[in-house]
PDB file of C-alpha atoms in Angstrom:
ATOM      1  CA  MET A   1     272.989  22.782 167.891  1.00 64.00           C
ATOM      2  CA  SER A   2     270.631  23.373 164.974  1.00 89.00           C
ATOM      3  CA  TYR A   3     269.759  26.672 163.335  1.00 90.00           C
ATOM      4  CA  VAL A   4     266.145  26.362 164.576  1.00 91.00           C
ATOM      5  CA  ALA A   5     267.238  25.707 168.156  1.00 91.00           C
ATOM      6  CA  ASP A   6     269.647  28.683 168.009  1.00 91.00           C
ATOM      7  CA  PHE A   7     266.937  30.926 166.600  1.00 92.00           C
ATOM      8  CA  LEU A   8     264.426  29.924 169.303  1.00 91.00           C
ATOM      9  CA  ARG A   9     266.946  30.386 172.072  1.00 92.00           C
ATOM     10  CA  MET A  10     267.858  33.886 170.786  1.00 92.00           C
ATOM     11  CA  PHE A  11     264.242  34.784 170.220  1.00 91.00           C
ATOM     12  CA  PHE A  12     263.215  33.860 173.799  1.00 91.00           C
ATOM     13  CA  GLU A  13     266.243  35.666 175.269  1.00 92.00           C
ATOM     14  CA  ASN A  14     264.920  38.873 173.767  1.00 95.00           C
ATOM     15  CA  HIS A  15     262.723  39.762 176.745  1.00 95.00           C
ATOM     16  CA  VAL A  16     261.583  43.039 175.264  1.00 96.00           C
ATOM     17  CA  LEU A  17     260.122  41.303 172.256  1.00 96.00           C
ATOM     18  CA  VAL A  18     258.635  38.402 174.217  1.00 97.00           C
ATOM     19  CA  ALA A  19     256.919  40.693 176.740  1.00 97.00           C
ATOM     20  CA  ALA A  20     255.442  42.801 173.931  1.00 98.00           C
ATOM     21  CA  LEU A  21     254.159  39.773 172.041  1.00 97.00           C
ATOM     22  CA  LEU A  22     252.747  38.248 175.166  1.00 98.00           C
ATOM     23  CA  ALA A  23     250.778  41.428 175.900  1.00 98.00           C
ATOM     24  CA  TRP A  24     249.409  41.345 172.310  1.00 97.00           C
ATOM     25  CA  LEU A  25     248.441  37.681 172.683  1.00 96.00           C
ATOM     26  CA  ILE A  26     246.691  38.195 176.063  1.00 97.00           C
ATOM     27  CA  ALA A  27     244.750  41.207 174.658  1.00 96.00           C
ATOM     28  CA  GLN A  28     243.620  39.130 171.606  1.00 95.00           C
ATOM     29  CA  LEU A  29     242.578  36.272 173.899  1.00 94.00           C
ATOM     30  CA  LEU A  30     240.667  38.663 176.113  1.00 95.00           C
ATOM     31  CA  LYS A  31     238.761  40.033 173.094  1.00 91.00           C
ATOM     32  CA  GLY A  32     237.523  36.577 172.257  1.00 91.00           C
ATOM     33  CA  ILE A  33     236.598  35.711 175.823  1.00 93.00           C
ATOM     34  CA  LEU A  34     234.804  39.027 176.392  1.00 92.00           C
ATOM     35  CA  TYR A  35     232.826  38.543 173.177  1.00 89.00           C
ATOM     36  CA  LEU A  36     231.911  34.969 174.305  1.00 91.00           C
ATOM     37  CA  ILE A  37     230.737  36.256 177.722  1.00 93.00           C
ATOM     38  CA  GLN A  38     228.740  39.200 176.304  1.00 91.00           C
ATOM     39  CA  ASN A  39     227.112  37.348 173.351  1.00 91.00           C
ATOM     40  CA  ARG A  40     227.040  33.744 174.627  1.00 91.00           C
ATOM     41  CA  LYS A  41     228.444  32.592 171.341  1.00 89.00           C
ATOM     42  CA  MET A  42     231.900  32.031 169.830  1.00 87.00           C
ATOM     43  CA  ASN A  43     233.325  34.385 167.265  1.00 83.00           C
ATOM     44  CA  TRP A  44     236.817  33.179 166.253  1.00 82.00           C
ATOM     45  CA  ASP A  45     237.425  36.462 164.462  1.00 80.00           C
ATOM     46  CA  ARG A  46     237.397  38.306 167.778  1.00 79.00           C
ATOM     47  CA  PHE A  47     240.443  36.260 168.875  1.00 81.00           C
ATOM     48  CA  TRP A  48     242.503  37.503 165.878  1.00 81.00           C
ATOM     49  CA  GLY A  49     240.693  40.460 164.420  1.00 80.00           C
ATOM     50  CA  SER A  50     241.360  44.170 164.935  1.00 79.00           C
ATOM     51  CA  GLY A  51     239.281  46.531 167.004  1.00 78.00           C
ATOM     52  CA  GLY A  52     237.442  45.838 170.236  1.00 81.00           C
ATOM     53  CA  MET A  53     238.186  45.665 173.926  1.00 87.00           C
ATOM     54  CA  PRO A  54     241.028  45.723 174.938  1.00 94.00           C
ATOM     55  CA  SER A  55     243.227  47.205 172.214  1.00 93.00           C
ATOM     56  CA  SER A  56     245.891  44.748 171.333  1.00 93.00           C
ATOM     57  CA  HIS A  57     247.700  47.498 169.450  1.00 92.00           C
ATOM     58  CA  ALA A  58     247.980  49.563 172.618  1.00 96.00           C
ATOM     59  CA  ALA A  59     248.917  46.530 174.716  1.00 97.00           C
ATOM     60  CA  LEU A  60     251.742  45.620 172.326  1.00 97.00           C
ATOM     61  CA  VAL A  61     253.232  49.093 172.094  1.00 97.00           C
ATOM     62  CA  THR A  62     252.861  50.029 175.767  1.00 98.00           C
ATOM     63  CA  SER A  63     254.466  46.710 176.773  1.00 98.00           C
ATOM     64  CA  LEU A  64     257.270  47.485 174.365  1.00 98.00           C
ATOM     65  CA  VAL A  65     257.767  50.931 175.848  1.00 98.00           C
ATOM     66  CA  MET A  66     257.710  49.685 179.412  1.00 97.00           C
ATOM     67  CA  SER A  67     260.026  46.746 178.647  1.00 97.00           C
ATOM     68  CA  ILE A  68     262.560  49.077 177.000  1.00 97.00           C
ATOM     69  CA  ALA A  69     262.371  51.387 180.015  1.00 97.00           C
ATOM     70  CA  ILE A  70     263.130  48.458 182.287  1.00 96.00           C
ATOM     71  CA  GLU A  71     265.770  46.870 180.059  1.00 94.00           C
ATOM     72  CA  ASP A  72     267.614  50.131 179.210  1.00 90.00           C
ATOM     73  CA  GLY A  73     267.569  51.539 182.738  1.00 82.00           C
ATOM     74  CA  GLY A  74     264.875  54.157 182.471  1.00 89.00           C
ATOM     75  CA  ILE A  75     263.306  56.820 180.313  1.00 93.00           C
ATOM     76  CA  SER A  76     266.479  58.652 179.266  1.00 93.00           C
ATOM     77  CA  SER A  77     267.535  56.197 176.589  1.00 92.00           C
ATOM     78  CA  THR A  78     267.225  56.786 172.869  1.00 94.00           C
ATOM     79  CA  SER A  79     265.499  53.467 172.377  1.00 95.00           C
ATOM     80  CA  PHE A  80     262.874  54.427 174.945  1.00 96.00           C
ATOM     81  CA  ALA A  81     262.220  57.687 173.081  1.00 96.00           C
ATOM     82  CA  ILE A  82     261.880  55.893 169.783  1.00 96.00           C
ATOM     83  CA  ALA A  83     259.494  53.364 171.269  1.00 97.00           C
ATOM     84  CA  LEU A  84     257.402  56.075 172.943  1.00 97.00           C
ATOM     85  CA  VAL A  85     257.037  58.078 169.797  1.00 97.00           C
ATOM     86  CA  PHE A  86     256.124  54.857 167.891  1.00 96.00           C
ATOM     87  CA  ALA A  87     253.493  54.041 170.564  1.00 97.00           C
ATOM     88  CA  PHE A  88     251.903  57.487 170.213  1.00 95.00           C
ATOM     89  CA  VAL A  89     251.671  57.054 166.443  1.00 95.00           C
ATOM     90  CA  VAL A  90     250.092  53.598 166.733  1.00 93.00           C
ATOM     91  CA  ILE A  91     247.577  54.719 169.368  1.00 92.00           C
ATOM     92  CA  TYR A  92     246.714  57.868 167.546  1.00 91.00           C
ATOM     93  CA  ASP A  93     246.059  55.866 164.435  1.00 88.00           C
ATOM     94  CA  ALA A  94     243.940  53.252 166.314  1.00 85.00           C
ATOM     95  CA  THR A  95     241.655  55.884 167.903  1.00 84.00           C
ATOM     96  CA  GLY A  96     241.648  58.267 164.891  1.00 83.00           C
ATOM     97  CA  VAL A  97     241.992  56.962 161.382  1.00 81.00           C
ATOM     98  CA  ARG A  98     241.094  53.341 161.926  1.00 76.00           C
ATOM     99  CA  TYR A  99     238.192  54.130 164.252  1.00 78.00           C
ATOM    100  CA  ALA A 100     236.754  56.577 161.709  1.00 79.00           C
ATOM    101  CA  THR A 101     237.120  53.983 158.985  1.00 81.00           C
ATOM    102  CA  GLY A 102     235.014  51.535 161.051  1.00 78.00           C
ATOM    103  CA  GLU A 103     232.342  54.211 161.558  1.00 81.00           C
ATOM    104  CA  GLN A 104     232.233  54.898 157.831  1.00 84.00           C
ATOM    105  CA  GLY A 105     231.960  51.105 157.278  1.00 81.00           C
ATOM    106  CA  LYS A 106     228.859  51.030 159.475  1.00 84.00           C
ATOM    107  CA  VAL A 107     227.256  53.799 157.460  1.00 89.00           C
ATOM    108  CA  LEU A 108     227.982  52.202 154.129  1.00 86.00           C
ATOM    109  CA  ASN A 109     226.719  48.835 155.302  1.00 84.00           C
ATOM    110  CA  LYS A 110     223.463  50.501 156.472  1.00 88.00           C
ATOM    111  CA  ILE A 111     223.012  52.222 153.036  1.00 87.00           C
ATOM    112  CA  ASN A 112     223.591  48.819 151.386  1.00 82.00           C
ATOM    113  CA  GLU A 113     221.010  47.224 153.672  1.00 83.00           C
ATOM    114  CA  LEU A 114     218.405  49.927 152.910  1.00 82.00           C
ATOM    115  CA  LYS A 115     218.932  49.474 149.139  1.00 80.00           C
ATOM    116  CA  GLY A 116     217.833  45.873 149.301  1.00 77.00           C
ATOM    117  CA  ASP A 117     219.502  42.734 147.907  1.00 75.00           C
ATOM    118  CA  GLU A 118     218.819  43.594 144.235  1.00 75.00           C
ATOM    119  CA  ASN A 119     220.032  47.237 144.449  1.00 74.00           C
ATOM    120  CA  LYS A 120     223.135  46.785 146.602  1.00 76.00           C
ATOM    121  CA  LEU A 121     225.914  49.223 145.915  1.00 77.00           C
ATOM    122  CA  PHE A 122     228.587  46.947 147.318  1.00 80.00           C
ATOM    123  CA  GLU A 123     228.876  43.115 147.023  1.00 76.00           C
ATOM    124  CA  LYS A 124     230.485  42.586 150.425  1.00 80.00           C
ATOM    125  CA  ASP A 125     229.903  44.263 153.743  1.00 82.00           C
ATOM    126  CA  PHE A 126     232.609  46.645 154.993  1.00 80.00           C
ATOM    127  CA  LYS A 127     234.450  45.776 158.146  1.00 76.00           C
ATOM    128  CA  GLU A 128     233.085  47.832 160.992  1.00 72.00           C
ATOM    129  CA  LEU A 129     235.322  46.880 163.867  1.00 72.00           C
ATOM    130  CA  ILE A 130     238.701  48.258 162.844  1.00 77.00           C
ATOM    131  CA  GLY A 131     239.840  50.943 165.320  1.00 77.00           C
ATOM    132  CA  HIS A 132     239.378  51.574 169.033  1.00 82.00           C
ATOM    133  CA  THR A 133     237.591  53.815 171.441  1.00 87.00           C
ATOM    134  CA  LYS A 134     239.648  55.703 174.030  1.00 90.00           C
ATOM    135  CA  LEU A 135     238.443  53.302 176.700  1.00 93.00           C
ATOM    136  CA  GLU A 136     239.636  50.265 174.656  1.00 91.00           C
ATOM    137  CA  VAL A 137     243.045  51.977 174.229  1.00 94.00           C
ATOM    138  CA  PHE A 138     243.261  52.811 177.892  1.00 96.00           C
ATOM    139  CA  ALA A 139     242.478  49.201 178.818  1.00 96.00           C
ATOM    140  CA  GLY A 140     244.993  47.874 176.359  1.00 96.00           C
ATOM    141  CA  SER A 141     247.626  50.321 177.607  1.00 97.00           C
ATOM    142  CA  VAL A 142     247.111  49.300 181.218  1.00 98.00           C
ATOM    143  CA  LEU A 143     247.289  45.615 180.173  1.00 98.00           C
ATOM    144  CA  GLY A 144     250.518  46.180 178.235  1.00 98.00           C
ATOM    145  CA  ILE A 145     252.231  47.974 181.074  1.00 98.00           C
ATOM    146  CA  ALA A 146     251.074  45.355 183.581  1.00 98.00           C
ATOM    147  CA  VAL A 147     252.272  42.492 181.357  1.00 98.00           C
ATOM    148  CA  ALA A 148     255.686  44.017 180.955  1.00 98.00           C
ATOM    149  CA  ILE A 149     256.130  44.547 184.690  1.00 97.00           C
ATOM    150  CA  ILE A 150     254.865  41.134 185.628  1.00 97.00           C
ATOM    151  CA  TYR A 151     256.935  39.423 182.895  1.00 97.00           C
ATOM    152  CA  TRP A 152     260.091  41.146 184.107  1.00 94.00           C
ATOM    153  CA  LEU A 153     259.419  40.311 187.735  1.00 96.00           C
ATOM    154  CA  ILE A 154     258.781  36.644 187.011  1.00 95.00           C
ATOM    155  CA  PHE A 155     261.046  35.689 184.064  1.00 91.00           C
ATOM    156  CA  VAL A 156     263.996  38.159 184.081  1.00 85.00           C
ATOM    157  CA  ARG A 157     264.820  39.505 187.575  1.00 76.00           C
TER     158      ARG A 157
END
């Protein structure tokens, strides 16, 4: 068997990792689909960019936490504790620091717009959609937990 085949087999046998990545992928796809439905136009950046509904960060880490709880037999394991603390940090960052950064980007872009083309302070616009609202994080968290449970029911047990 080749190294690539061995790697792929081992990768897909890691159900915790696969479930977490699947939750991230589904969240990213939903962002693009929701944007398309709401705006009636395609924006490929919504399929891969940060920010927006649902939070793919929250989906990834909550699926990781739930998968570890399932794999390691509950919430008393050290790996569950590590994953849960990691999830809290990621979610706090998404709703705090990164969300505030996006709001500041909106203000700076508005200032630049008011200055006019010849007097712009910044050459490029700042990214405005970086972090997440609490609703986006909640939706991503529910998605992540659901993906982990469904994945385990279908593919593992």
